[in-house]
Short mmCIF file of C-alpha atoms in Angstrom, two decimals:
data_model
loop_
_atom_site.label_atom_id
_atom_site.label_comp_id
_atom_site.label_asym_id
_atom_site.label_seq_id
_atom_site.Cartn_x
_atom_site.Cartn_y
_atom_site.Cartn_z
CA MET J 1 8.35 -1.02 22.42
CA ASP J 2 6.21 -2.55 19.69
CA ILE J 3 6.49 -3.31 16.03
CA GLU J 4 2.99 -2.25 15.08
CA ALA J 5 2.32 -4.14 11.87
CA LEU J 6 4.34 -2.41 9.22
CA HIS J 7 4.30 0.69 11.41
CA ILE J 8 7.82 0.20 12.76
CA SER J 9 8.53 1.84 16.10
CA ASN J 10 11.62 3.82 17.08
CA GLY J 11 14.58 1.57 17.85
CA VAL J 12 13.38 -1.52 16.01
CA LEU J 13 15.85 -0.81 13.19
CA ASN J 14 19.34 0.56 13.76
CA GLY J 15 20.41 4.05 12.75
CA PRO J 16 22.23 3.30 9.48
CA VAL J 17 19.34 1.24 8.09
CA SER J 18 16.77 3.86 9.13
CA VAL J 19 18.79 6.65 7.52
CA ALA J 20 19.38 4.66 4.33
CA TYR J 21 15.67 3.97 3.93
CA ALA J 22 14.84 7.59 4.75
CA VAL J 23 17.04 8.70 1.85
CA LEU J 24 15.51 6.07 -0.42
CA ALA J 25 11.99 7.13 0.54
CA ALA J 26 12.79 10.83 0.04
CA VAL J 27 14.12 10.21 -3.47
CA ALA J 28 11.13 8.02 -4.35
CA ILE J 29 8.65 10.61 -3.01
CA ALA J 30 10.32 13.29 -5.13
CA VAL J 31 9.85 11.07 -8.20
CA CYS J 32 6.21 10.48 -7.24
CA LEU J 33 5.65 14.22 -6.88
CA MET J 34 7.06 14.92 -10.33
CA ASN J 35 5.06 12.19 -12.03
CA GLY J 36 1.95 12.65 -9.92
CA ARG J 37 1.72 16.29 -10.94
CA ARG J 38 1.06 15.16 -14.51
CA ASP J 39 -1.73 12.82 -13.37
CA LEU J 40 -3.60 15.30 -11.19
CA GLU J 41 -6.81 16.51 -12.79
CA ASP J 42 -10.27 17.55 -11.69
CA ARG J 43 -11.58 14.00 -11.36
CA LEU J 44 -8.48 12.67 -9.59
CA VAL J 45 -8.09 15.28 -6.84
CA PRO J 46 -11.31 14.48 -4.90
CA MET J 47 -10.74 10.75 -5.39
CA ALA J 48 -7.24 11.10 -3.91
CA GLY J 49 -8.73 12.81 -0.85
CA LEU J 50 -11.28 10.06 -0.37
CA VAL J 51 -8.63 7.37 -0.78
CA ALA J 52 -6.36 9.01 1.80
CA ALA J 53 -9.23 9.28 4.29
CA PHE J 54 -10.15 5.62 3.78
CA ILE J 55 -6.55 4.47 4.26
CA PHE J 56 -6.23 6.53 7.43
CA ALA J 57 -9.33 4.87 8.86
CA VAL J 58 -8.45 1.25 8.01
CA GLN J 59 -4.86 1.57 9.20
CA MET J 60 -6.06 2.44 12.70
CA LEU J 61 -7.39 -1.13 13.10
CA ASN J 62 -4.61 -3.48 14.30
CA PHE J 63 -4.57 -7.29 14.59
CA PRO J 64 -2.15 -9.20 16.89
CA VAL J 65 0.69 -11.11 15.18
CA LEU J 66 3.32 -11.75 17.88
CA PRO J 67 4.10 -10.19 21.25
CA GLY J 68 4.79 -6.61 20.24
CA VAL J 69 3.83 -7.26 16.62
CA SER J 70 0.49 -6.53 14.97
CA GLY J 71 -0.92 -6.24 11.48
CA HIS J 72 -3.49 -4.04 9.75
CA LEU J 73 -4.97 -3.28 6.35
CA LEU J 74 -2.65 -1.18 4.20
CA GLY J 75 -4.80 0.37 1.47
CA GLY J 76 -1.90 0.68 -0.96
CA ALA J 77 -3.55 -1.50 -3.59
CA LEU J 78 -6.80 0.46 -3.51
CA ALA J 79 -4.89 3.73 -3.78
CA ALA J 80 -2.72 2.61 -6.69
CA ILE J 81 -5.66 1.17 -8.65
CA LEU J 82 -7.98 4.15 -8.18
CA VAL J 83 -5.56 7.10 -8.42
CA GLY J 84 -2.41 5.56 -9.89
CA PRO J 85 0.93 4.49 -8.41
CA TRP J 86 2.40 7.99 -8.14
CA VAL J 87 -0.52 9.76 -6.46
CA GLY J 88 -1.41 6.56 -4.59
CA ALA J 89 2.06 6.41 -3.03
CA LEU J 90 1.73 10.07 -2.01
CA CYS J 91 -1.67 9.41 -0.40
CA VAL J 92 -0.27 6.56 1.69
CA THR J 93 2.83 8.59 2.58
CA ILE J 94 0.74 11.48 3.88
CA VAL J 95 -1.30 9.10 6.03
CA ILE J 96 1.81 7.41 7.45
CA ALA J 97 3.44 10.75 8.28
CA ALA J 98 0.27 12.07 9.94
CA GLN J 99 -0.13 8.94 12.02
CA ALA J 100 3.49 9.09 13.20
CA LEU J 101 3.46 12.81 13.96
CA PHE J 102 0.02 13.20 15.55
CA PHE J 103 -0.96 9.74 16.82
CA ALA J 104 2.43 8.16 17.69
CA ASP J 105 1.55 5.29 15.35
CA GLY J 106 4.98 4.31 14.05
CA GLY J 107 8.30 5.84 15.00
CA ILE J 108 9.60 9.17 13.71
CA THR J 109 13.03 7.66 13.07
CA ALA J 110 11.33 4.80 11.19
CA LEU J 111 9.36 7.02 8.80
CA GLY J 112 11.66 6.10 5.92
CA PRO J 113 11.25 2.33 6.33
CA ASN J 114 7.51 2.66 6.98
CA ILE J 115 6.96 4.81 3.89
CA THR J 116 9.07 2.42 1.83
CA ASN J 117 7.04 -0.62 2.88
CA MET J 118 3.50 0.74 2.90
CA GLY J 119 3.71 3.73 0.58
CA LEU J 120 6.12 2.54 -2.09
CA VAL J 121 6.36 -1.26 -2.16
CA SER J 122 2.65 -1.93 -1.65
CA THR J 123 1.46 0.56 -4.28
CA ALA J 124 4.10 -0.35 -6.87
CA VAL J 125 3.51 -4.09 -6.55
CA ALA J 126 -0.28 -3.71 -6.54
CA PHE J 127 -0.34 -1.53 -9.64
CA GLY J 128 2.10 -3.75 -11.52
CA VAL J 129 0.16 -6.92 -10.72
CA THR J 130 -3.17 -5.27 -11.58
CA VAL J 131 -1.98 -4.00 -14.97
CA LEU J 132 -0.45 -7.39 -15.77
CA LEU J 133 -3.66 -9.25 -14.92
CA LEU J 134 -5.88 -6.76 -16.77
CA ARG J 135 -3.87 -7.52 -19.90
CA MET J 136 -4.49 -11.23 -19.43
CA LEU J 137 -8.06 -11.33 -18.14
CA PRO J 138 -11.19 -9.96 -19.79
CA ARG J 139 -11.98 -6.52 -18.48
CA THR J 140 -15.38 -7.50 -17.18
CA PRO J 141 -16.42 -6.78 -13.57
CA THR J 142 -15.33 -10.32 -12.67
CA GLY J 143 -11.95 -9.95 -14.37
CA LEU J 144 -11.40 -6.60 -12.71
CA SER J 145 -12.36 -7.95 -9.29
CA ILE J 146 -10.00 -10.90 -9.62
CA SER J 147 -7.17 -8.59 -10.66
CA VAL J 148 -7.71 -6.26 -7.72
CA PHE J 149 -8.05 -9.12 -5.24
CA VAL J 150 -4.84 -10.85 -6.33
CA ALA J 151 -2.95 -7.55 -6.47
CA SER J 152 -4.07 -6.69 -2.93
CA VAL J 153 -2.92 -10.01 -1.47
CA VAL J 154 0.43 -9.94 -3.28
CA SER J 155 1.12 -6.29 -2.38
CA VAL J 156 0.39 -6.78 1.32
CA VAL J 157 2.66 -9.81 1.56
CA ALA J 158 5.37 -8.00 -0.44
CA ALA J 159 5.23 -5.05 1.95
CA SER J 160 5.50 -7.37 4.95
CA GLN J 161 8.54 -9.08 3.47
CA SER J 162 10.09 -5.70 2.72
CA PHE J 163 10.00 -5.15 6.48
CA VAL J 164 11.64 -8.56 6.97
CA LEU J 165 14.49 -7.43 4.71
CA GLN J 166 14.90 -4.28 6.78
CA TYR J 167 14.86 -6.36 9.94
CA ALA J 168 17.55 -8.64 8.50
CA LEU J 169 19.72 -5.64 7.65
CA GLY J 170 19.45 -3.91 11.00
CA GLY J 171 16.73 -5.25 13.28
CA SER J 172 16.99 -5.41 17.05
CA THR J 173 16.26 -8.96 18.22
CA GLU J 174 16.90 -7.81 21.80
CA LEU J 175 14.06 -5.32 21.48
CA THR J 176 11.52 -7.62 19.84
CA GLY J 177 12.66 -10.94 21.30
CA VAL J 178 12.04 -12.65 17.95
CA GLY J 179 14.58 -13.99 15.46
CA LEU J 180 14.55 -13.36 11.71
CA THR J 181 12.90 -16.68 10.82
CA GLY J 182 10.13 -16.12 13.33
CA VAL J 183 9.52 -12.60 12.09
CA ALA J 184 9.42 -13.70 8.44
CA ALA J 185 6.99 -16.55 9.14
CA ALA J 186 4.72 -14.50 11.38
CA MET J 187 4.60 -11.52 9.03
CA ALA J 188 3.99 -13.63 5.92
CA GLY J 189 1.32 -15.84 7.48
CA THR J 190 -0.61 -13.03 9.09
CA HIS J 191 -0.38 -10.69 6.13
CA VAL J 192 -1.68 -13.35 3.75
CA LEU J 193 -4.85 -13.33 5.83
CA ILE J 194 -4.86 -9.55 6.04
CA GLY J 195 -4.30 -9.44 2.28
CA VAL J 196 -7.36 -11.60 1.71
CA GLY J 197 -9.48 -9.23 3.78
CA GLU J 198 -8.01 -6.20 2.04
CA GLY J 199 -8.48 -7.89 -1.32
CA LEU J 200 -12.18 -8.48 -0.73
CA ILE J 201 -12.73 -4.88 0.37
CA SER J 202 -10.64 -3.41 -2.47
CA ALA J 203 -12.20 -5.63 -5.14
CA ALA J 204 -15.73 -4.75 -4.05
CA THR J 205 -14.89 -1.03 -3.91
CA VAL J 206 -13.15 -0.86 -7.28
CA ALA J 207 -15.81 -2.97 -9.01
CA THR J 208 -18.53 -0.67 -7.67
CA VAL J 209 -16.71 2.45 -8.86
CA ALA J 210 -16.03 0.84 -12.26
CA ARG J 211 -19.69 0.05 -12.79
CA VAL J 212 -20.74 3.64 -12.15
CA ARG J 213 -17.72 5.67 -13.30
CA PRO J 214 -15.06 3.51 -15.01
CA ASP J 215 -13.21 6.70 -15.94
CA LEU J 216 -12.39 7.16 -12.24
CA VAL J 217 -10.40 3.90 -12.09
CA TYR J 218 -6.84 4.84 -13.01
CA ALA J 219 -5.76 1.26 -13.69
CA LEU J 220 -8.46 0.84 -16.33
CA ARG J 221 -7.31 3.98 -18.12
CA SER J 222 -3.74 2.70 -18.11
CA VAL J 223 -4.47 -0.49 -20.06
CA LYS J 224 -5.81 -0.61 -23.59
CA PRO J 225 -9.35 -1.97 -23.45
CA ARG J 226 -10.15 -5.47 -24.63
CA ILE J 227 -13.66 -6.05 -23.37
CA GLY J 228 -15.01 -2.92 -21.77
CA VAL J 229 -16.20 -2.97 -18.19
CA PRO J 230 -19.90 -2.22 -18.36
CA ALA J 231 -21.07 0.96 -16.71
#
């Protein structure tokens, strides 16, 4: 049985940890639904659909990390920056659930931990880092691209280390054959590289959208403008 990137398989985490994270994820999703309802508007709905489709596609590409462990692009940063943290988390959650239910990509019993890592941690960290950097950097295409790139790298690594915490709380070393230190090092090292790739893709995508339709970039609307991003 494999740990597929942050798509945790059945049995990798013990029952109590899986249940605890399922409850946590359920509560967080409910909060996202309540807040996301306020954000949904005509321009955001089609963007959310496109973001979900993109995330579904990129998450199907896996890269080896360890025996039974692989990594892939997450898409949480792109989702949070384009459609906001609430709707972005819902987009990623829908993708994770669909992959587990229809493609056996990630365990059913591990849906809570998987949603927490990829749907909640990655989007929250990415949006927070992006907003912070946009307040510090000029909101030019270059400043925006740097913000998105850094946020992508940080969010991917944060999500990988969220899995390490779960593994420390209730991981099965007998199943994976790897100790906590090995898992932490492998996940961090590999996901830094994955984060760089995701950062380049996300930065290029967001910068392109911002040049044509800056009003479609949620993160830009959430920060008071200093130097406008040219159309």
